[in-house]
C-alpha cells in the first residue's frame, strides 16, 4: 500500500487482505481497554462448515465523503453533471407538486381504470346534485349556487388535488359556517343603512317621530340627554324594546341618568321593515330594527332595506376567494402544521354540535313555518317549540319531509347492510327529490314551498368582488379554512392509506385552495372534501381523480338541461336530504371513550360541543382552539419526567413505571425529560431535579419479596439522600 490511507477510503479489495487486527483502527477508543477481537474468517468458516453451510465471504463496501472541491469539477458527479441530470428531476418535481394529476394520468389505463371511475363518478354524481342544492339553501343562498359550487371546484381539484378518491364540493358544516358569517355582515349592513336613512331624514321631538321620522328624538330634560340624539346613539337605549312592541306600532324608549322616559309610537316603516326582515330570516333584534327611523313617512327603514348595496351571493363568492387564498398560501409556505392545534377532540365536538345546529335550522322547512336566523341551538330550539305550541306547524310538509327522511334512512341502511344493494345508498337523495317533485306536481299540497325557477346554463366568469367587506369576513374565512382543511385532509389521508399511496398535507392545501379560488370566479361559495361522498366514491371503486371529472360532467348536464325539472322540488325534501347527510356526524361515543382514556381531551370535546350549541359556531371553535393552546403550553412548560431503570441482562433503560422488571441503583436516579428544555420549563425542571436530589428515597430492585420481585420499593428513613442524578 502506498502510504497511510483513511479507513473510510479503503477499497473493499484492500480490506479483504487486511488482518482482523486492523478493525481496531476504526473501533471507538475506550478507557476500559481495547475492543474485543472480531472472529477471524477461519473461525467463521469452520463454524459454517460445522453447520453444513457453505462459507460466505463478507465484503465491506467503501464509504467515501466528497470534498468541497469535488462539487465544482467537471466529472459526471460534479456540479455540471448534477445540473445536467437533475434539472429535469427538479422540474418534474415542481410539476408533480403543482399538478398532481400528472402522476396518475401517466399510468392511467383505459381498460382497468375507466370503467371503475365511470361507475363511481355516476354514483356520487347522483348524490351530489341534490345535496349541493340542499347545502346552498343551508348557506342562505339560492339552490343554483350549490350547482355552481359543484362544477368548477371539482374540475379544479381534479387538476390540482392529490387525493384520488376525495369528492370535493359543498358540505354541511362549511355551509352553516358560511351562513352564520354572512348573516352577521348583512345584518350589520342593514342596520347601518337604516341608521343612515334615519339620519338623512331626522327631526326633533316626539312630533317628528310620530310623523314617521325617527332620526332624532327629544327626551325629557330629566333624562340627562340633549335635545337631539342621532339614531346610532339611541341604539344603546332601545335594547329593551321587544319585537311585539315593534309589530304593535309603539313602545317605550328609556335612557339617560334620570328616571324619565319617552313613550313614542314606532313609525310605519319600522313595522314594515320588521315584518320583511322576519320573513327573510335575518334574525335581527328589535333594537337593530328600530335603529334608524323613517324619513318622510314612506322612506326610513323600509326604504333602507333596499338600500343595501351587497347581497348574500356576492359575499359568499368573496368568502370562497378568501378561503382559497388562505389555503393556497398555507400550502405554498408549508404551514399545514398550524392546523394541528385543532385536535381531534375539538373537531369531533364542534362537528357534533354543528350537526345538531344544522338539524334544528332546517327543521322549520319540515314543520312548515318560518324562523328567523338563529345563531345558537337553544334559541332555534326554543323558537321551534313556541311555533309548535302556537299551532303554526302544518301536516303537509311534515308528512312529505318525514316520508322523504324515512326513505333516505332506509335506503342508506340497506346499502350499508347488503353489498348487492349498495347503489341504493347513492340513489337515495336523487330518488327522494324526484318523488317529492312528482307529489307536488300531481297533488299540489298547501303550505309546501318549492324551490322555484332555477336559472339554466353554466356560470359566467365574474371578477367583481365587494372588497370593502374583506375585513369583516376575515374571521369567518379563518374558521372555515381550519375546519375545511381538517375535514378534507382527514378523509384524504385515510383513503390514501387504504388504497396504498401517500399524500402531502401541504400539497392537499394547495389543491383545495385552487379549487376555491377558481370556483369563486364562477359564483361558487366555499367548498371542501365531503366525508359521505368520498366514502361512497371509495366504496364504489374509484381508482383515480377521473371519477371527479365524471361528477363535474353530470353537474354540467344538470345545469344545461335539467334545471327546469327541479322547479317543483319541495323545500322540506331538501331539508330531509340535509338531515340525512349530517345526522351521522353526531358522535356521542367519542366523549365516552375520552372519559376512559384522557380527561383533558374530554374537556376539549365538551367545550367545543357546548360552545357550539350555546354560543354559536365561530365562538365555539375559537374557545376550543384557545383552550387547546392553553393545554399545549401547559404540557410544554410542565414536561413529563420519567425515572429510568435498567432491564435485566441488557444495557437498555426504560421507565420503571411501565417496565416492572427494570431495576435502579441505590443512591442514583436516572431521569428522562420528555420535552425540549427551553426558558418556559427551566424552572419546573429545576424544581423536579431538586426534589429528587433532596428526597430520602432509594430506588432498588426488591428481589426478596417473591411475587413482588419486579416492584420498586422506597424507604423513608433507612436510605440516605440521592447521591447522583
PDB file of N, CA and C in Angstrom, residues 31-82:
ATOM      1  N   UNK A  31     -11.552   3.956  27.533  1.00  0.00           N
ATOM      2  CA  UNK A  31     -10.619   3.867  28.638  1.00  0.00           C
ATOM      3  C   UNK A  31     -10.643   2.502  29.284  1.00  0.00           C
ATOM      4  N   UNK A  32     -11.664   1.720  29.015  1.00  0.00           N
ATOM      5  CA  UNK A  32     -11.760   0.403  29.622  1.00  0.00           C
ATOM      6  C   UNK A  32     -10.860  -0.600  28.952  1.00  0.00           C
ATOM      7  N   UNK A  33     -10.185  -0.232  27.872  1.00  0.00           N
ATOM      8  CA  UNK A  33      -9.314  -1.166  27.182  1.00  0.00           C
ATOM      9  C   UNK A  33      -9.702  -1.333  25.755  1.00  0.00           C
ATOM     10  N   UNK A  34      -8.922  -2.083  24.996  1.00  0.00           N
ATOM     11  CA  UNK A  34      -9.242  -2.271  23.588  1.00  0.00           C
ATOM     12  C   UNK A  34     -10.509  -3.078  23.407  1.00  0.00           C
ATOM     13  N   UNK A  35     -11.081  -2.893  22.218  1.00  0.00           N
ATOM     14  CA  UNK A  35     -12.306  -3.615  21.907  1.00  0.00           C
ATOM     15  C   UNK A  35     -11.996  -5.086  21.752  1.00  0.00           C
ATOM     16  N   UNK A  36     -12.913  -5.964  22.051  1.00  0.00           N
ATOM     17  CA  UNK A  36     -12.664  -7.397  21.892  1.00  0.00           C
ATOM     18  C   UNK A  36     -12.414  -7.723  20.439  1.00  0.00           C
ATOM     19  N   UNK A  37     -11.495  -8.665  20.171  1.00  0.00           N
ATOM     20  CA  UNK A  37     -11.174  -9.001  18.782  1.00  0.00           C
ATOM     21  C   UNK A  37     -12.353  -9.640  18.089  1.00  0.00           C
ATOM     22  N   UNK A  38     -12.458  -9.313  16.798  1.00  0.00           N
ATOM     23  CA  UNK A  38     -13.513  -9.892  15.995  1.00  0.00           C
ATOM     24  C   UNK A  38     -13.137 -11.299  15.587  1.00  0.00           C
ATOM     25  N   UNK A  39     -14.081 -12.167  15.371  1.00  0.00           N
ATOM     26  CA  UNK A  39     -13.752 -13.530  14.944  1.00  0.00           C
ATOM     27  C   UNK A  39     -13.124 -13.515  13.570  1.00  0.00           C
ATOM     28  N   UNK A  40     -12.115 -14.342  13.412  1.00  0.00           N
ATOM     29  CA  UNK A  40     -11.407 -14.421  12.133  1.00  0.00           C
ATOM     30  C   UNK A  40     -12.248 -15.150  11.117  1.00  0.00           C
ATOM     31  N   UNK A  41     -11.800 -14.988   9.863  1.00  0.00           N
ATOM     32  CA  UNK A  41     -12.542 -15.630   8.789  1.00  0.00           C
ATOM     33  C   UNK A  41     -12.445 -17.132   8.874  1.00  0.00           C
ATOM     34  N   UNK A  42     -11.308 -17.631   9.430  1.00  0.00           N
ATOM     35  CA  UNK A  42     -11.154 -19.079   9.531  1.00  0.00           C
ATOM     36  C   UNK A  42     -12.131 -19.673  10.527  1.00  0.00           C
ATOM     37  N   UNK A  43     -12.268 -18.991  11.666  1.00  0.00           N
ATOM     38  CA  UNK A  43     -13.223 -19.495  12.656  1.00  0.00           C
ATOM     39  C   UNK A  43     -14.642 -19.442  12.137  1.00  0.00           C
ATOM     40  N   UNK A  44     -14.929 -18.404  11.357  1.00  0.00           N
ATOM     41  CA  UNK A  44     -16.267 -18.313  10.772  1.00  0.00           C
ATOM     42  C   UNK A  44     -16.484 -19.430   9.778  1.00  0.00           C
ATOM     43  N   UNK A  45     -15.449 -19.720   9.015  1.00  0.00           N
ATOM     44  CA  UNK A  45     -15.574 -20.778   8.025  1.00  0.00           C
ATOM     45  C   UNK A  45     -15.763 -22.123   8.691  1.00  0.00           C
ATOM     46  N   UNK A  46     -14.989 -22.361   9.782  1.00  0.00           N
ATOM     47  CA  UNK A  46     -15.128 -23.633  10.478  1.00  0.00           C
ATOM     48  C   UNK A  46     -16.533 -23.782  11.070  1.00  0.00           C
ATOM     49  N   UNK A  47     -17.039 -22.676  11.623  1.00  0.00           N
ATOM     50  CA  UNK A  47     -18.391 -22.747  12.183  1.00  0.00           C
ATOM     51  C   UNK A  47     -19.434 -23.003  11.122  1.00  0.00           C
ATOM     52  N   UNK A  48     -19.262 -22.362   9.962  1.00  0.00           N
ATOM     53  CA  UNK A  48     -20.220 -22.577   8.883  1.00  0.00           C
ATOM     54  C   UNK A  48     -20.152 -23.989   8.361  1.00  0.00           C
ATOM     55  N   UNK A  49     -18.877 -24.517   8.265  1.00  0.00           N
ATOM     56  CA  UNK A  49     -18.734 -25.885   7.785  1.00  0.00           C
ATOM     57  C   UNK A  49     -19.357 -26.868   8.754  1.00  0.00           C
ATOM     58  N   UNK A  50     -19.181 -26.580  10.064  1.00  0.00           N
ATOM     59  CA  UNK A  50     -19.770 -27.484  11.051  1.00  0.00           C
ATOM     60  C   UNK A  50     -21.287 -27.485  10.962  1.00  0.00           C
ATOM     61  N   UNK A  51     -21.839 -26.365  10.574  1.00  0.00           N
ATOM     62  CA  UNK A  51     -23.300 -26.287  10.440  1.00  0.00           C
ATOM     63  C   UNK A  51     -23.796 -26.806   9.110  1.00  0.00           C
ATOM     64  N   UNK A  52     -22.878 -27.239   8.233  1.00  0.00           N
ATOM     65  CA  UNK A  52     -23.286 -27.757   6.937  1.00  0.00           C
ATOM     66  C   UNK A  52     -23.578 -26.695   5.921  1.00  0.00           C
ATOM     67  N   UNK A  53     -23.111 -25.462   6.154  1.00  0.00           N
ATOM     68  CA  UNK A  53     -23.361 -24.362   5.237  1.00  0.00           C
ATOM     69  C   UNK A  53     -22.083 -23.999   4.509  1.00  0.00           C
ATOM     70  N   UNK A  54     -22.218 -23.481   3.324  1.00  0.00           N
ATOM     71  CA  UNK A  54     -21.073 -23.058   2.539  1.00  0.00           C
ATOM     72  C   UNK A  54     -20.555 -21.730   3.074  1.00  0.00           C
ATOM     73  N   UNK A  55     -19.253 -21.620   3.338  1.00  0.00           N
ATOM     74  CA  UNK A  55     -18.719 -20.352   3.861  1.00  0.00           C
ATOM     75  C   UNK A  55     -19.018 -19.205   2.907  1.00  0.00           C
ATOM     76  N   UNK A  56     -19.382 -18.066   3.471  1.00  0.00           N
ATOM     77  CA  UNK A  56     -19.700 -16.878   2.668  1.00  0.00           C
ATOM     78  C   UNK A  56     -18.722 -15.774   3.010  1.00  0.00           C
ATOM     79  N   UNK A  57     -18.156 -15.192   1.977  1.00  0.00           N
ATOM     80  CA  UNK A  57     -17.172 -14.142   2.166  1.00  0.00           C
ATOM     81  C   UNK A  57     -17.868 -12.791   2.302  1.00  0.00           C
ATOM     82  N   UNK A  58     -17.552 -12.075   3.367  1.00  0.00           N
ATOM     83  CA  UNK A  58     -18.178 -10.783   3.638  1.00  0.00           C
ATOM     84  C   UNK A  58     -17.359  -9.683   2.992  1.00  0.00           C
ATOM     85  N   UNK A  59     -18.011  -8.852   2.205  1.00  0.00           N
ATOM     86  CA  UNK A  59     -17.351  -7.720   1.563  1.00  0.00           C
ATOM     87  C   UNK A  59     -17.810  -6.434   2.246  1.00  0.00           C
ATOM     88  N   UNK A  60     -16.866  -5.586   2.576  1.00  0.00           N
ATOM     89  CA  UNK A  60     -17.154  -4.291   3.187  1.00  0.00           C
ATOM     90  C   UNK A  60     -17.132  -3.238   2.100  1.00  0.00           C
ATOM     91  N   UNK A  61     -18.260  -2.587   1.876  1.00  0.00           N
ATOM     92  CA  UNK A  61     -18.342  -1.582   0.823  1.00  0.00           C
ATOM     93  C   UNK A  61     -17.632  -0.314   1.256  1.00  0.00           C
ATOM     94  N   UNK A  62     -16.978   0.371   0.322  1.00  0.00           N
ATOM     95  CA  UNK A  62     -16.255   1.601   0.679  1.00  0.00           C
ATOM     96  C   UNK A  62     -17.216   2.736   0.963  1.00  0.00           C
ATOM     97  N   UNK A  63     -16.847   3.587   1.879  1.00  0.00           N
ATOM     98  CA  UNK A  63     -17.609   4.790   2.221  1.00  0.00           C
ATOM     99  C   UNK A  63     -16.719   5.981   1.953  1.00  0.00           C
ATOM    100  N   UNK A  64     -17.122   6.831   1.050  1.00  0.00           N
ATOM    101  CA  UNK A  64     -16.311   7.995   0.693  1.00  0.00           C
ATOM    102  C   UNK A  64     -17.142   9.248   0.834  1.00  0.00           C
ATOM    103  N   UNK A  65     -16.528  10.298   1.337  1.00  0.00           N
ATOM    104  CA  UNK A  65     -17.178  11.589   1.506  1.00  0.00           C
ATOM    105  C   UNK A  65     -16.489  12.587   0.587  1.00  0.00           C
ATOM    106  N   UNK A  66     -17.173  13.119  -0.393  1.00  0.00           N
ATOM    107  CA  UNK A  66     -16.520  14.041  -1.324  1.00  0.00           C
ATOM    108  C   UNK A  66     -16.107  15.323  -0.633  1.00  0.00           C
ATOM    109  N   UNK A  67     -14.995  15.842  -1.077  1.00  0.00           N
ATOM    110  CA  UNK A  67     -14.523  17.117  -0.541  1.00  0.00           C
ATOM    111  C   UNK A  67     -15.296  18.263  -1.162  1.00  0.00           C
ATOM    112  N   UNK A  68     -15.095  19.445  -0.602  1.00  0.00           N
ATOM    113  CA  UNK A  68     -15.820  20.622  -1.081  1.00  0.00           C
ATOM    114  C   UNK A  68     -15.478  20.925  -2.534  1.00  0.00           C
ATOM    115  N   UNK A  69     -14.233  20.668  -2.930  1.00  0.00           N
ATOM    116  CA  UNK A  69     -13.827  20.990  -4.295  1.00  0.00           C
ATOM    117  C   UNK A  69     -14.378  20.005  -5.304  1.00  0.00           C
ATOM    118  N   UNK A  70     -14.760  18.807  -4.853  1.00  0.00           N
ATOM    119  CA  UNK A  70     -15.271  17.825  -5.796  1.00  0.00           C
ATOM    120  C   UNK A  70     -16.593  18.255  -6.413  1.00  0.00           C
ATOM    121  N   UNK A  71     -17.306  19.131  -5.730  1.00  0.00           N
ATOM    122  CA  UNK A  71     -18.622  19.523  -6.240  1.00  0.00           C
ATOM    123  C   UNK A  71     -18.491  20.367  -7.501  1.00  0.00           C
ATOM    124  N   UNK A  72     -17.382  21.048  -7.664  1.00  0.00           N
ATOM    125  CA  UNK A  72     -17.257  22.012  -8.754  1.00  0.00           C
ATOM    126  C   UNK A  72     -16.430  21.479  -9.911  1.00  0.00           C
ATOM    127  N   UNK A  73     -16.078  20.199  -9.883  1.00  0.00           N
ATOM    128  CA  UNK A  73     -15.306  19.688 -11.010  1.00  0.00           C
ATOM    129  C   UNK A  73     -16.221  19.364 -12.171  1.00  0.00           C
ATOM    130  N   UNK A  74     -15.637  18.913 -13.254  1.00  0.00           N
ATOM    131  CA  UNK A  74     -16.394  18.653 -14.470  1.00  0.00           C
ATOM    132  C   UNK A  74     -16.743  17.187 -14.631  1.00  0.00           C
ATOM    133  N   UNK A  75     -16.546  16.394 -13.601  1.00  0.00           N
ATOM    134  CA  UNK A  75     -16.871  14.980 -13.698  1.00  0.00           C
ATOM    135  C   UNK A  75     -18.381  14.807 -13.716  1.00  0.00           C
ATOM    136  N   UNK A  76     -18.877  13.635 -14.137  1.00  0.00           N
ATOM    137  CA  UNK A  76     -20.321  13.428 -14.161  1.00  0.00           C
ATOM    138  C   UNK A  76     -20.978  13.586 -12.802  1.00  0.00           C
ATOM    139  N   UNK A  77     -20.181  13.398 -11.710  1.00  0.00           N
ATOM    140  CA  UNK A  77     -20.761  13.564 -10.386  1.00  0.00           C
ATOM    141  C   UNK A  77     -20.648  14.971  -9.856  1.00  0.00           C
ATOM    142  N   UNK A  78     -20.062  15.909 -10.595  1.00  0.00           N
ATOM    143  CA  UNK A  78     -19.887  17.267 -10.122  1.00  0.00           C
ATOM    144  C   UNK A  78     -21.089  18.133 -10.391  1.00  0.00           C
ATOM    145  N   UNK A  79     -20.854  19.468 -10.329  1.00  0.00           N
ATOM    146  CA  UNK A  79     -21.960  20.414 -10.478  1.00  0.00           C
ATOM    147  C   UNK A  79     -22.580  20.331 -11.861  1.00  0.00           C
ATOM    148  N   UNK A  80     -21.699  20.217 -12.903  1.00  0.00           N
ATOM    149  CA  UNK A  80     -22.248  20.174 -14.260  1.00  0.00           C
ATOM    150  C   UNK A  80     -23.071  18.908 -14.464  1.00  0.00           C
ATOM    151  N   UNK A  81     -22.549  17.805 -13.947  1.00  0.00           N
ATOM    152  CA  UNK A  81     -23.315  16.570 -14.071  1.00  0.00           C
ATOM    153  C   UNK A  81     -24.597  16.608 -13.257  1.00  0.00           C
ATOM    154  N   UNK A  82     -24.520  17.216 -12.072  1.00  0.00           N
ATOM    155  CA  UNK A  82     -25.715  17.306 -11.231  1.00  0.00           C
ATOM    156  C   UNK A  82     -26.797  18.128 -11.917  1.00  0.00           C
TER     157      UNK A  82
END
